[in-house]
Each structure stands twice: as C-alpha cells, then as structure tokens.
Short mmCIF file of C-alpha atoms in Angstrom, two decimals:
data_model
loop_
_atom_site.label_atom_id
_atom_site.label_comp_id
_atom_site.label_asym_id
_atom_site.label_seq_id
_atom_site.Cartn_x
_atom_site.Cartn_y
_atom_site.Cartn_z
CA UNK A 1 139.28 115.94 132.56
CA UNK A 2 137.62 113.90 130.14
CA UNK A 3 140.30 113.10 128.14
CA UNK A 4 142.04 112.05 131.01
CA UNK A 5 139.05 109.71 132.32
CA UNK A 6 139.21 108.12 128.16
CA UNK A 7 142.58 107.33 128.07
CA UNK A 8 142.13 105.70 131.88
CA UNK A 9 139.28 103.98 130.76
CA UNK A 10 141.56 102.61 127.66
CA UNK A 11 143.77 101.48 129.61
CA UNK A 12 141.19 99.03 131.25
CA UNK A 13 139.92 97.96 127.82
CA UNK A 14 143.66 97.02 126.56
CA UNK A 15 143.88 94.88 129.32
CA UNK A 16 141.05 92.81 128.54
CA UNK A 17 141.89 92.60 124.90
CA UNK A 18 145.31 91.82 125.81
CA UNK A 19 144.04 89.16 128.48
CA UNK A 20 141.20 87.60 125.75
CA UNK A 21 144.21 85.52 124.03
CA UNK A 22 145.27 84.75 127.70
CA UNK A 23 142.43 82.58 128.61
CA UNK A 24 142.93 78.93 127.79
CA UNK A 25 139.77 76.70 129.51
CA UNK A 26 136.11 77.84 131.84
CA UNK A 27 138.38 77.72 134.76
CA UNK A 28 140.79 80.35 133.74
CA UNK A 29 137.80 82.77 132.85
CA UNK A 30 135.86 82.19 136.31
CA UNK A 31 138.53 82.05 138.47
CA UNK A 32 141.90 83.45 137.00
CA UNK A 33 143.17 79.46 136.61
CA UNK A 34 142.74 79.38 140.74
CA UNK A 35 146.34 80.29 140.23
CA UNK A 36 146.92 83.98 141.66
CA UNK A 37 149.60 84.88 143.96
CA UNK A 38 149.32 87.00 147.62
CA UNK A 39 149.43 90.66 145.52
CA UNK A 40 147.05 90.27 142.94
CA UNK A 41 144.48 87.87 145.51
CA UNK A 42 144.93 91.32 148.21
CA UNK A 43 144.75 93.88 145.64
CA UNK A 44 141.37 92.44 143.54
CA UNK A 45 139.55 91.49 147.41
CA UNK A 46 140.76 95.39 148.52
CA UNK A 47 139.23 96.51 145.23
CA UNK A 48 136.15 94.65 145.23
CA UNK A 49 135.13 95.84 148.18
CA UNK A 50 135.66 99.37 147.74
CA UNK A 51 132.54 100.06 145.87
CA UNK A 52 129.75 102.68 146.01
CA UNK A 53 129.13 102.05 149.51
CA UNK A 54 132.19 101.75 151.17
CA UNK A 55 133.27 105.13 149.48
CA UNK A 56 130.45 107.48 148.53
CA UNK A 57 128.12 105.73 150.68
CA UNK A 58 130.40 106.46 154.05
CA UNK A 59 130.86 109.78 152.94
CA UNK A 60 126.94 110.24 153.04
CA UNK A 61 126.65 108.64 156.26
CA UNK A 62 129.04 110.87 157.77
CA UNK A 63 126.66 113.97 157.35
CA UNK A 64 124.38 112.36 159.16
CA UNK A 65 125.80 110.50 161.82
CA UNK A 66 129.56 111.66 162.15
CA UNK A 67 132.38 109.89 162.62
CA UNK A 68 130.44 106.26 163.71
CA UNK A 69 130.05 106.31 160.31
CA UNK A 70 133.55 104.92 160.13
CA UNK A 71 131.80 101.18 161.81
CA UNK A 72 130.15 100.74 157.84
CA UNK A 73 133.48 99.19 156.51
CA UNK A 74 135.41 98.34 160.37
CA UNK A 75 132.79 96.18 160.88
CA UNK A 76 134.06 94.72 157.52
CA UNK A 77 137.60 94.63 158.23
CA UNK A 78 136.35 92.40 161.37
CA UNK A 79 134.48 90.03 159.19
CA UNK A 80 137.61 89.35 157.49
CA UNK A 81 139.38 88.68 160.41
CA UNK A 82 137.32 86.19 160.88
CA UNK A 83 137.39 85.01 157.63
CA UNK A 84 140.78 84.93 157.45
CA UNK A 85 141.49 82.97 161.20
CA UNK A 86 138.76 80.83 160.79
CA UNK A 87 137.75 80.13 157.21
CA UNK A 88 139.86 81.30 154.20
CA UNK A 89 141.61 77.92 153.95
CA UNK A 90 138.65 75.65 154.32
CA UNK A 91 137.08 77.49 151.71
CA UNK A 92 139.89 77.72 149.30
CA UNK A 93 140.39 73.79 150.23
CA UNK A 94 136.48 72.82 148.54
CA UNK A 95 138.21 74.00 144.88
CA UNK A 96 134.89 75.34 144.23
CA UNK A 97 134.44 77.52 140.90
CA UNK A 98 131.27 79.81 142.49
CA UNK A 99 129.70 79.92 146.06
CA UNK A 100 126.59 78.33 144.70
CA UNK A 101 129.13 75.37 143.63
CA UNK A 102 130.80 75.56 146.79
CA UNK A 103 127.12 75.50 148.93
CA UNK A 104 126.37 71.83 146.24
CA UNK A 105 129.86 70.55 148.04
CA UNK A 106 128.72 71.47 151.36
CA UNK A 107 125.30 70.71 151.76
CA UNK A 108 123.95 69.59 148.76
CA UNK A 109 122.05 70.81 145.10
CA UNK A 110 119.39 72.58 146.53
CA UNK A 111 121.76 74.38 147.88
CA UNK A 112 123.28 75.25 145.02
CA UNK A 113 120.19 76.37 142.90
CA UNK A 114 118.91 78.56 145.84
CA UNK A 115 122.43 80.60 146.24
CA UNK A 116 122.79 80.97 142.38
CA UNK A 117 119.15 82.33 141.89
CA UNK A 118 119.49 85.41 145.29
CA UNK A 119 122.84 86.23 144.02
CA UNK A 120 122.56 86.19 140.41
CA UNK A 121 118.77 88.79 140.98
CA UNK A 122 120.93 91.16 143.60
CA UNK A 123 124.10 91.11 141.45
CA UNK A 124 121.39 93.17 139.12
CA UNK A 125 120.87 95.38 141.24
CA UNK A 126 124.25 96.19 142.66
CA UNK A 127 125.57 96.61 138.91
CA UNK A 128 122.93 98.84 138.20
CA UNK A 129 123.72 100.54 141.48
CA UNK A 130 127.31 101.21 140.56
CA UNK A 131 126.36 102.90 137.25
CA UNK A 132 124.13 105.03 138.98
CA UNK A 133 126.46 106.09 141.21
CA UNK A 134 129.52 107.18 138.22
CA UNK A 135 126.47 108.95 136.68
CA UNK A 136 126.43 111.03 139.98
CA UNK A 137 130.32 111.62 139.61
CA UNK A 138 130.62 112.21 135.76
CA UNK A 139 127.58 114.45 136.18
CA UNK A 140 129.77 116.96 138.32
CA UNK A 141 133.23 116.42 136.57
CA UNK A 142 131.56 116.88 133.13
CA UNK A 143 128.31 118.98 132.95
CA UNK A 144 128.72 119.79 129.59
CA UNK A 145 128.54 116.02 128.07
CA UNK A 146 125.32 114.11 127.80
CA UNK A 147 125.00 112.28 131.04
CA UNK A 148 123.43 109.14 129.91
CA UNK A 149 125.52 109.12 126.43
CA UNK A 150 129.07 109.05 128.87
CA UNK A 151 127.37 106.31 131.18
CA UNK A 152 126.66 103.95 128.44
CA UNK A 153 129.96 104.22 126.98
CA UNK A 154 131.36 103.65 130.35
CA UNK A 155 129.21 100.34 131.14
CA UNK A 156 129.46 99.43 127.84
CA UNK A 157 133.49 99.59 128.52
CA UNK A 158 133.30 97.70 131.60
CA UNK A 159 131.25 95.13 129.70
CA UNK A 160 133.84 94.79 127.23
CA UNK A 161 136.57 93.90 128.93
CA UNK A 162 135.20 91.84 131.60
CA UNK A 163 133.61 89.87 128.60
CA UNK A 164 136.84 89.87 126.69
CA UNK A 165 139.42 88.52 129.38
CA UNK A 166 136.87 87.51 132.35
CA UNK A 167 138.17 86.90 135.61
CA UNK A 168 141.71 87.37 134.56
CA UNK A 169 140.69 90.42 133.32
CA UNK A 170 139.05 91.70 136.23
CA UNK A 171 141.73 90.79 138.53
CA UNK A 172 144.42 92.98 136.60
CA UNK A 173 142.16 95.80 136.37
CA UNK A 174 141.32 95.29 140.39
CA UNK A 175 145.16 95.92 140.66
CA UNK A 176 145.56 98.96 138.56
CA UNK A 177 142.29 100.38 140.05
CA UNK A 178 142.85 99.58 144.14
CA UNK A 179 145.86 101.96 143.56
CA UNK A 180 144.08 104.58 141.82
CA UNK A 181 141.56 104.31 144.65
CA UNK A 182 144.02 104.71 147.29
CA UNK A 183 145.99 107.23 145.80
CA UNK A 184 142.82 109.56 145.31
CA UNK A 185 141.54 109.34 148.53
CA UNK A 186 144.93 109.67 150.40
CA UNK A 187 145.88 112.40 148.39
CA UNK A 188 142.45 114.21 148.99
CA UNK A 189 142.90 113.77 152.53
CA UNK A 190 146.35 114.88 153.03
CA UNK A 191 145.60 117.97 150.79
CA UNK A 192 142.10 119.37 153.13
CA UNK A 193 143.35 117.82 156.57
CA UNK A 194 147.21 119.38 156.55
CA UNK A 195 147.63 121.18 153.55
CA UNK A 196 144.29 123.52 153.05
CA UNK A 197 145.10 125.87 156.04
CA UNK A 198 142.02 125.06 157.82
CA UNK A 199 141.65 123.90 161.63
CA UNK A 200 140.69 120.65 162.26
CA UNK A 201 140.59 120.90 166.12
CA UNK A 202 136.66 120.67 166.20
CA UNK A 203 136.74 117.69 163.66
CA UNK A 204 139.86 115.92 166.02
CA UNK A 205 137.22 116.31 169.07
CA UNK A 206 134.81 114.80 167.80
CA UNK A 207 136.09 111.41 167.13
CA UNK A 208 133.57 109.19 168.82
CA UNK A 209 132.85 105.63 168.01
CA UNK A 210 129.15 106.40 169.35
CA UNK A 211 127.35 109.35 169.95
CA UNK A 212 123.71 109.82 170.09
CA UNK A 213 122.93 109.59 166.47
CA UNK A 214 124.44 105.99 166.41
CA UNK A 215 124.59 104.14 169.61
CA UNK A 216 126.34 100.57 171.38
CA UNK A 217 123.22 99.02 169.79
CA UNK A 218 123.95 100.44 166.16
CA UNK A 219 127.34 99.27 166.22
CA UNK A 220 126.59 95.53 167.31
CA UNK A 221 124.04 95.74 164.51
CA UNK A 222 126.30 96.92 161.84
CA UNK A 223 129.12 94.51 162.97
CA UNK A 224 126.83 92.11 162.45
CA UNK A 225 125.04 92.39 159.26
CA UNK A 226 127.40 94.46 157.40
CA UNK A 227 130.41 92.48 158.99
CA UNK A 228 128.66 89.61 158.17
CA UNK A 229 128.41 90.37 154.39
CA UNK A 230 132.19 90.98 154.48
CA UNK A 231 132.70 87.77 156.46
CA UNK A 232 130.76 85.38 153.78
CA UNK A 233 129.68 87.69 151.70
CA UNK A 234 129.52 85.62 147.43
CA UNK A 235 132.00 88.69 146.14
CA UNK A 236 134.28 88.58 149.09
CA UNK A 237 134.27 84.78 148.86
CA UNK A 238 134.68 84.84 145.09
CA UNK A 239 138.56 86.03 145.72
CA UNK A 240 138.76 82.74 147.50
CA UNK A 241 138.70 80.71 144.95
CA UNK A 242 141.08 82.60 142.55
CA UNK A 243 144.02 82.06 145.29
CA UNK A 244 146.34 79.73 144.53
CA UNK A 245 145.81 78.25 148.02
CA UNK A 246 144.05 78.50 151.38
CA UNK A 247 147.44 79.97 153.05
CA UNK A 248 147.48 82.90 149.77
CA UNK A 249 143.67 83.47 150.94
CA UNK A 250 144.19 83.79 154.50
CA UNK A 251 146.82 86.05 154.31
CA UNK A 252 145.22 88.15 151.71
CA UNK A 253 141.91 88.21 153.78
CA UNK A 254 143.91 89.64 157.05
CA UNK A 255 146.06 92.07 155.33
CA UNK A 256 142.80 93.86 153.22
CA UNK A 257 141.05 93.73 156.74
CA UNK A 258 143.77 96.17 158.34
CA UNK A 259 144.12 98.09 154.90
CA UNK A 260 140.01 98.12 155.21
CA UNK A 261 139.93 99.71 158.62
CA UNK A 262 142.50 102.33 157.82
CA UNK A 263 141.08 103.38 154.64
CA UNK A 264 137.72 103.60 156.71
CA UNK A 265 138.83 106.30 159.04
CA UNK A 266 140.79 108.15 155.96
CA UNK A 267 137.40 108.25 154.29
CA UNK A 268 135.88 109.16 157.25
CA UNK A 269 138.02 111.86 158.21
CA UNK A 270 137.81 113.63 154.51
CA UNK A 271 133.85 113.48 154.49
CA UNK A 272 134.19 115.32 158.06
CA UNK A 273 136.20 117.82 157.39
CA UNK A 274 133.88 118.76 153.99
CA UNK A 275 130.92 118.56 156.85
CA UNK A 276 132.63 121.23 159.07
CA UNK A 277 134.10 123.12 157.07
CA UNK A 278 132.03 123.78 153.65
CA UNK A 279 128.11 124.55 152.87
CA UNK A 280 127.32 120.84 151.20
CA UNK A 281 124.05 121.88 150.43
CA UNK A 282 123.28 118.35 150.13
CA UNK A 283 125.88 117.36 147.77
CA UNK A 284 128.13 114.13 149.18
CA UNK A 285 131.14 115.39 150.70
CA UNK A 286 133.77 113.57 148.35
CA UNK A 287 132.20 114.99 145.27
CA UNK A 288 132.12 118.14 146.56
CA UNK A 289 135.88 118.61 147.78
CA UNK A 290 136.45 116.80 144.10
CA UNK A 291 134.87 119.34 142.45
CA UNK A 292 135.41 122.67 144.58
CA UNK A 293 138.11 121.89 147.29
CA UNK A 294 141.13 120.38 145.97
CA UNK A 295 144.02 121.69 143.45
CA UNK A 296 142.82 120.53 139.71
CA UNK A 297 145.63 117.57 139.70
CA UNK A 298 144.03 116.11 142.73
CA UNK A 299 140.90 116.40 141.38
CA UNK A 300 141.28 114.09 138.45
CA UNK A 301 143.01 111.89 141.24
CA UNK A 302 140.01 111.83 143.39
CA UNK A 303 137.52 111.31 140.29
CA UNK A 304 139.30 108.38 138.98
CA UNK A 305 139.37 106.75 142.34
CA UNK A 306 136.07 107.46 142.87
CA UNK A 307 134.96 105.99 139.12
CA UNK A 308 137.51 103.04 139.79
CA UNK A 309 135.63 102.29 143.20
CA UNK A 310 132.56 101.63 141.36
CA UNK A 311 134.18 99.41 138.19
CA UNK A 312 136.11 97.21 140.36
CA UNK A 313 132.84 95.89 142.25
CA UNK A 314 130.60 96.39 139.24
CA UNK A 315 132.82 94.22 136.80
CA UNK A 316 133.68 91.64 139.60
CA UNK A 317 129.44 91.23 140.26
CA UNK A 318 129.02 90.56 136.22
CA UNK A 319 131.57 88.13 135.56
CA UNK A 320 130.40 85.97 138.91
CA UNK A 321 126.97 86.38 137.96
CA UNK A 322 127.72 85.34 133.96
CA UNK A 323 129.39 82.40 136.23
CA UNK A 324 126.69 81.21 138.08
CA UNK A 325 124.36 81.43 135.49
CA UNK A 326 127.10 79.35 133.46
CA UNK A 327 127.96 76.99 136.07
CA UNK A 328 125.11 76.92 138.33
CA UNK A 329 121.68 77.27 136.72
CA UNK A 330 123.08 75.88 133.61
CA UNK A 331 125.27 73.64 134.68
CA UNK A 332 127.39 73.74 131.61
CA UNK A 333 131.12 75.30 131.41
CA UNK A 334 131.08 77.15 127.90
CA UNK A 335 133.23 80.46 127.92
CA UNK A 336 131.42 81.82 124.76
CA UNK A 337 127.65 81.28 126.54
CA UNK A 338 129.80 83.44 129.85
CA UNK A 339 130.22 86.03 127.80
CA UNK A 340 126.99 86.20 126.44
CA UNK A 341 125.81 86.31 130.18
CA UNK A 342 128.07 88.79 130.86
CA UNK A 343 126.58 91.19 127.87
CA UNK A 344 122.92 90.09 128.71
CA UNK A 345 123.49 91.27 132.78
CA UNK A 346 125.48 94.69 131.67
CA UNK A 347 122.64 95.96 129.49
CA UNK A 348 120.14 94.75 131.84
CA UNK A 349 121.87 96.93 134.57
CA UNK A 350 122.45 99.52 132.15
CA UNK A 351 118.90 99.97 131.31
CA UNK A 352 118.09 100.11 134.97
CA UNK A 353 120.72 102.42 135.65
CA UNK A 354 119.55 104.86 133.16
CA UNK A 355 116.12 104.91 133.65
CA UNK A 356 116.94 104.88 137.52
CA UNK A 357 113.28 103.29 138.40
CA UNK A 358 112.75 101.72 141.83
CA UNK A 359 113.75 98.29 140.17
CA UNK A 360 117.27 98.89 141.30
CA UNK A 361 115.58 98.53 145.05
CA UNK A 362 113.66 95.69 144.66
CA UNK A 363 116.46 93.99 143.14
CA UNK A 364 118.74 94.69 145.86
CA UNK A 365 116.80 93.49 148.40
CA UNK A 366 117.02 90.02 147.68
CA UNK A 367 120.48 91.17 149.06
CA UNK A 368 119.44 91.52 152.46
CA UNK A 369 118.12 88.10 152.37
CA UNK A 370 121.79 86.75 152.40
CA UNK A 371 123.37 87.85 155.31
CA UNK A 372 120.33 87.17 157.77
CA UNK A 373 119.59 84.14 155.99
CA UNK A 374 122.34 82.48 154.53
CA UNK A 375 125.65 83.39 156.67
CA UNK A 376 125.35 81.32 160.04
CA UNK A 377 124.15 78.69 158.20
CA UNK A 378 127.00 78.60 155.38
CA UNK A 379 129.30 79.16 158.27
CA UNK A 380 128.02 75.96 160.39
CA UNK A 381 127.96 73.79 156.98
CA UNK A 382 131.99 75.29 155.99
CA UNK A 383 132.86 74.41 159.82
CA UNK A 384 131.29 70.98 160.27
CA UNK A 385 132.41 69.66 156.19
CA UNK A 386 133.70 66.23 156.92
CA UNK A 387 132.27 65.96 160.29
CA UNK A 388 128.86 65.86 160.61
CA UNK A 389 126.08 65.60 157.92
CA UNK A 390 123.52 68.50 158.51
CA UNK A 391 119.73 67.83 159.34
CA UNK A 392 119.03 69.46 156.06
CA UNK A 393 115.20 70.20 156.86
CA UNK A 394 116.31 72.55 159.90
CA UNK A 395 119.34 74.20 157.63
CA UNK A 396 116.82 75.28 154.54
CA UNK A 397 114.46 76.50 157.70
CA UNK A 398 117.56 78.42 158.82
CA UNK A 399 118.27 79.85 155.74
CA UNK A 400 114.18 80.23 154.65
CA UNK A 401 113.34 81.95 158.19
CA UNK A 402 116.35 84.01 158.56
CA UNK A 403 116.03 85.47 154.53
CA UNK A 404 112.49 85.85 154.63
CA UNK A 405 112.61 88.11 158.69
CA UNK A 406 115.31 90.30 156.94
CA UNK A 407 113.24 90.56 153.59
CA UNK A 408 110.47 91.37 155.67
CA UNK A 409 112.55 94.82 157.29
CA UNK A 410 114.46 95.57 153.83
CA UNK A 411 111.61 95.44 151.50
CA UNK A 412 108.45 95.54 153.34
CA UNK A 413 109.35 98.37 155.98
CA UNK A 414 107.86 95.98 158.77
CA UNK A 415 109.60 96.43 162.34
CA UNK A 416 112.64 97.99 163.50
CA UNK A 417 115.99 98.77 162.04
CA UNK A 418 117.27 95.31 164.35
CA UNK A 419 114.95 92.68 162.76
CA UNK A 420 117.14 91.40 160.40
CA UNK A 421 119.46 91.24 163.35
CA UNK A 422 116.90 89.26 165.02
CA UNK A 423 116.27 86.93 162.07
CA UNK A 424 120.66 86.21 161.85
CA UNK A 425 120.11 85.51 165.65
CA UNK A 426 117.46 82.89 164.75
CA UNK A 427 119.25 81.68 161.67
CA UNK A 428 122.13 80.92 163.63
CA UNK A 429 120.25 78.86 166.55
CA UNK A 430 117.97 76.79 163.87
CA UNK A 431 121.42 76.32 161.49
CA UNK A 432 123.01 75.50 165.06
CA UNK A 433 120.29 72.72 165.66
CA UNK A 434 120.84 71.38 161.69
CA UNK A 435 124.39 70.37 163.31
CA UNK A 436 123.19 68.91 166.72
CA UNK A 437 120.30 66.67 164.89
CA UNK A 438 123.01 65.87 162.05
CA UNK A 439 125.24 62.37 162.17
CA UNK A 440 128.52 62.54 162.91
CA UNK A 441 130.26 61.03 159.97
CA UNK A 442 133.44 58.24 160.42
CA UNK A 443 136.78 59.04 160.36
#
C-alpha cells in the first residue's frame, strides 16, 4: 500500500516539475493563463469541491442522521445551478485574477482588503483541516509508519508542486485526482451494495430526505448556508476565472452540479450500508469498509480517492491564498514572492495539522463569516455591475451584520443552529436596501 500511495504521490510531483517550465507571466500561475477549456474547468471545480467534508464528512453525518445526510453536498449541486443560470458568465466577464480583485471591480477597495484578509485566515484553517484528515486515513492504511513523519512528507509534497507549477499545476492534478476520486468511491459502492452478498432492503427503505433527526427546517438551512458556500463560495468562484470564458464556466458549473448530486447519494448510500451492516465502533464508515470491507485492490482504490479528496481542495486553498496575499494585500504580481506564500501557508497549516490544537477551529470560523455575511451581498453587487452604484454604507453593514450574527453561532456557541440563517436573511434585506438607496447609473 505504501508504495503504491509514493509512486501516486510522484506522479503529482512530476506534474508540477513538468508544469514549473510551463508558466510564462503572474497570470498563468494564478489562474492557468484564464485559458482552460470545458474538461479541465469541470474536472478541477468537481475536484475542488470534493474535500474532507463532502467525502469523510458525509460519511460521518450519515451515522448520525441517515440518509438526509445526502442534503450536505445537494444543497451544493443547487448552488451551482444557480451559479451556473444566473452568474458564471458575469463573473467570468469582470477578468478578475482573485475574488478579493473581483469584490475591488464590483464595489470598490475596501472591498477588496476585507475579502482577502477572511479568506486568506480560513484558507489556514481548511489546509490544516485537510492534513488532519489524510492523517486519519494514512493512520489506518499504514499503522506501522510514523504518523506525523508520512503527513509531513505528504504536505510537504503538495507544497511542492503547487509551488512549482501553481495554478496550472493544480488544475492537472485536479484532473488526474477527480478520477481517482470517482473511481474509488464507485468502485466501493458497487463492491458492498451488489457484490458483498448482503441485503440492502432495510437500507433501500429507508431513503428519506427528512426524518426526525433532520427535519423541512434542516434542509432549508443547509440549502442555504452550505448551498450558499457552493453558490459564491472564493474556491468555487476561483474556477471561474481560469475558464476561458463565461459560456466554458457556465457549462462547467451545471454539469459538476448534476455530477455533485449523484456522487452525493453514492457516498451516501456506501456510508449506510457500513451503518447497517458492520459494528463501526465509532470509526467513519468509508475508512472502515477501506480498511475491513472491500477486496485489497479496491482498497488502495478507495484510499487514494479518499487522500486525493483532501489534496485537490488543500492545494487549490494554498495557491489562492499565496494569490491574494500576492495580489490583494500586496498588491504586487511577483511569481517568486507566490511561491514563497505558498511555502509560508503549507508549513503554517502543517504545524497546525500536526499539533492538531483548537487553532484549526478558530481559524475556520472566520469561514462562517462568509456565507452569512458576504454572499447576498456579493450576489446583489455581481447582479446590479453596470447598473446601479451601491449605497456602500448599507452594503459593508450587510456584510459587517450578517458575518458578525453567524460568527456569533460558529464561534461563540450563542443561539440556535438557524442564526446564521437569520443573519443571511438580514444580510440579504440590508445588501437589498444598498441597491434601492444606490443611483442608477446611464446607459
């Protein structure tokens, strides 16, 4: 197994050594030369968003809630629906190189500085998040090698070739590791659901959308704030800006939104049947069929897809952050201070992965400032570009009273699970009065 997972893992670093003599100018290393085709655009965005959470994190859910547990990434595939109707080609059209550049086009440089600073603090986090969760993988495949001796080699990896051929780097390995991902997972669930011998009738009648665990109200959150990070969320927007055009983002934005919702209920289904049909014992349900259900060949399968699930969103969250620190903060466009970013933010996550302190939760919570804060206003300012200037004192209160009622649930404990619903319901009115009290510019 291991020497499988090295020569994998090789693979990943040729292609960013290979891709290093590739890059010509800033542009090409934050956004692929804005340049790449329907595949590539579909496979990176289906990649990036199959992280820790959308794969290990459903799997968890599922234990505890059942088969609901398949609204965590539908409610995703709606947001980029929406994206993808409504958006995708307005967004491509700004030829922005970040979201924090594309909020200075929109609205203006405050904008700018206060996007780059949340995203660049939770990008931390969620890197250091991703690392923690191969360390729970490798830590099954491999017992008998040092834990945090394989997870610094592996970061260290990821490091290396995101710093050696950037975002054209990241979007080739997005390619090679979306079909790992869904090769694993498929295979995993065709072996346990029709191939194992088992019966699945009990699993089959239970396929509710709702039950009492997770009710109407659950779902309309979760559609919501998790749809809402898929909608506008800065790594689901950053694939945006590599198309070659709005039409290559639209289209790639609708098709990983039906390839989303599928590979939810696949995911789904797998984690159930482990529920119903094994002791888990507390162990996640993936990483137990992985390690104890499944013929040796899909093993290796199902732990590369699992390991790819967390590089493709941990190496697409470095090289945007390296970006907006770049681009952003700095305001400068040097590819050799990028890459310097792009070492500084790996260790830093590194170090936080290994030590596994609470810092990884307090960084992540400036996460769930964004989608109550940030999304129905970047939505009114994307819709009404060219129109209307915004009454920017009521927009920065949108965003500032929206962030800080979700910060408030997320980091403080302080109400229910709906009040950062509650603060994207009074984001969106406040951004929604920024438009009415705005001028409506000439044509």
């Amino acid at each position: 197994m291991l020497t499988i997972i090295i020569i994998y893992l090789a693979l990943l670093m040729g292609i960013g050594i290979y891709d290093m003599f590739r890059v010509k100018n800033f542009d090409d290393f934050v956004t692929a030369g804005k340049k790449q085709t329907f595949i590539p655009v579909f496979m990176s965005l289906l990649a990036t968003m199959l992280g820790a959470s959308a794969t290990i994190g459903t799997a968890d859910r599922v234990t505890q809630i059942g088969f609901p547990a398949f609204w965590w990434l539908a409610s995703g595939a709606v947001g980029l629906v929406l994206q993808g109707v409504f958006l995708s080609k307005k967004i491509r059209s700004l030829n922005a190189k970040t979201l924090p550049d594309a909020a200075q086009i929109l609205v203006g440089k405050g904008a700018r500085t206060l996007f780059a600073v949340i995203i660049t603090i939770s990008w931390i986090g969620i890197i250091a998040a991703q690392f923690v969760s191969i360390s729970r993988i490798i830590s099954v495949m491999l017992p008998s090698v040092e834990l945090k001796l394989l997870l610094t080699a592996i970061a260290i990896l990821i490091i290396l070739y995101t710093f050696f051929g950037g975002q054209i780097s990241v979007v080739k390995t997005d390619i090679v590791q979306a079909l790992v991902i869904f090769i694993g997972i498929v295979a995993a669930f065709i072996y346990v659901f029709f191939l194992s011998g088992t019966n699945n009738a009990e699993i089959t009648n239970n396929l509710h959308l709702t039950n009492a665990e997770f009710g109407i109200m659950d779902v309309i959150n979760i559609m919501f704030i998790t749809g809402g990070a898929y909608f506008l969320g800065p790594d689901i927007l950053s694939r945006n800006f590599i198309s070659k055009d709005g039409k290559t983002a639209r289209r790639a934005a609708l098709l990983s939104a039906v390839t989303l919702a599928v590979f939810s209920a696949v995911i789904t289904l797998t984690a159930m049947w482990a529920n119903t049909n094994v002791q888990l014992n507390g162990e996640n349900p993936l990483i137990h069929i992985m390690n104890n259900c499944v013929p040796y060949p899909i093993a290796v399968l199902l732990c590369l897809a699992l390991i790819s699930s967390l590089l493709s969103s941990a190496d697409t969250c470095l090289v945007n952050a390296a970006s907006i620190i770049e681009n952003d903060i700095l305001k400068r466009n040097s590819i050799k201070e990028t890459r310097i970013f792009i070492c500084a933010l790996g260790l830093i996550a590194l170090v936080i992965a290994i030590f596994k302190s609470g810092i990884i939760e307090l960084l992540t919570y400036a996460y769930s400032i964004y989608v109550p804060g940030i999304v129905f206003p970047l939505f009114f300012a994307i819709c009404f570009y060219k129109k209307r200037t915004l009454n920017k004192i009521l927009w920065y209160t949108a965003v500032i009273v929206g962030g800080f009622i979700g910060f408030l649930y997320s980091a403080l404990g302080i109400g229910s699970s709906f009040l950062p619903l509650i603060g994207m319901g009074i984001s969106f009115i406040i951004s929604g009065l920024s438009v009415l009290f705005g001028n409506k510019l000439e044509a």
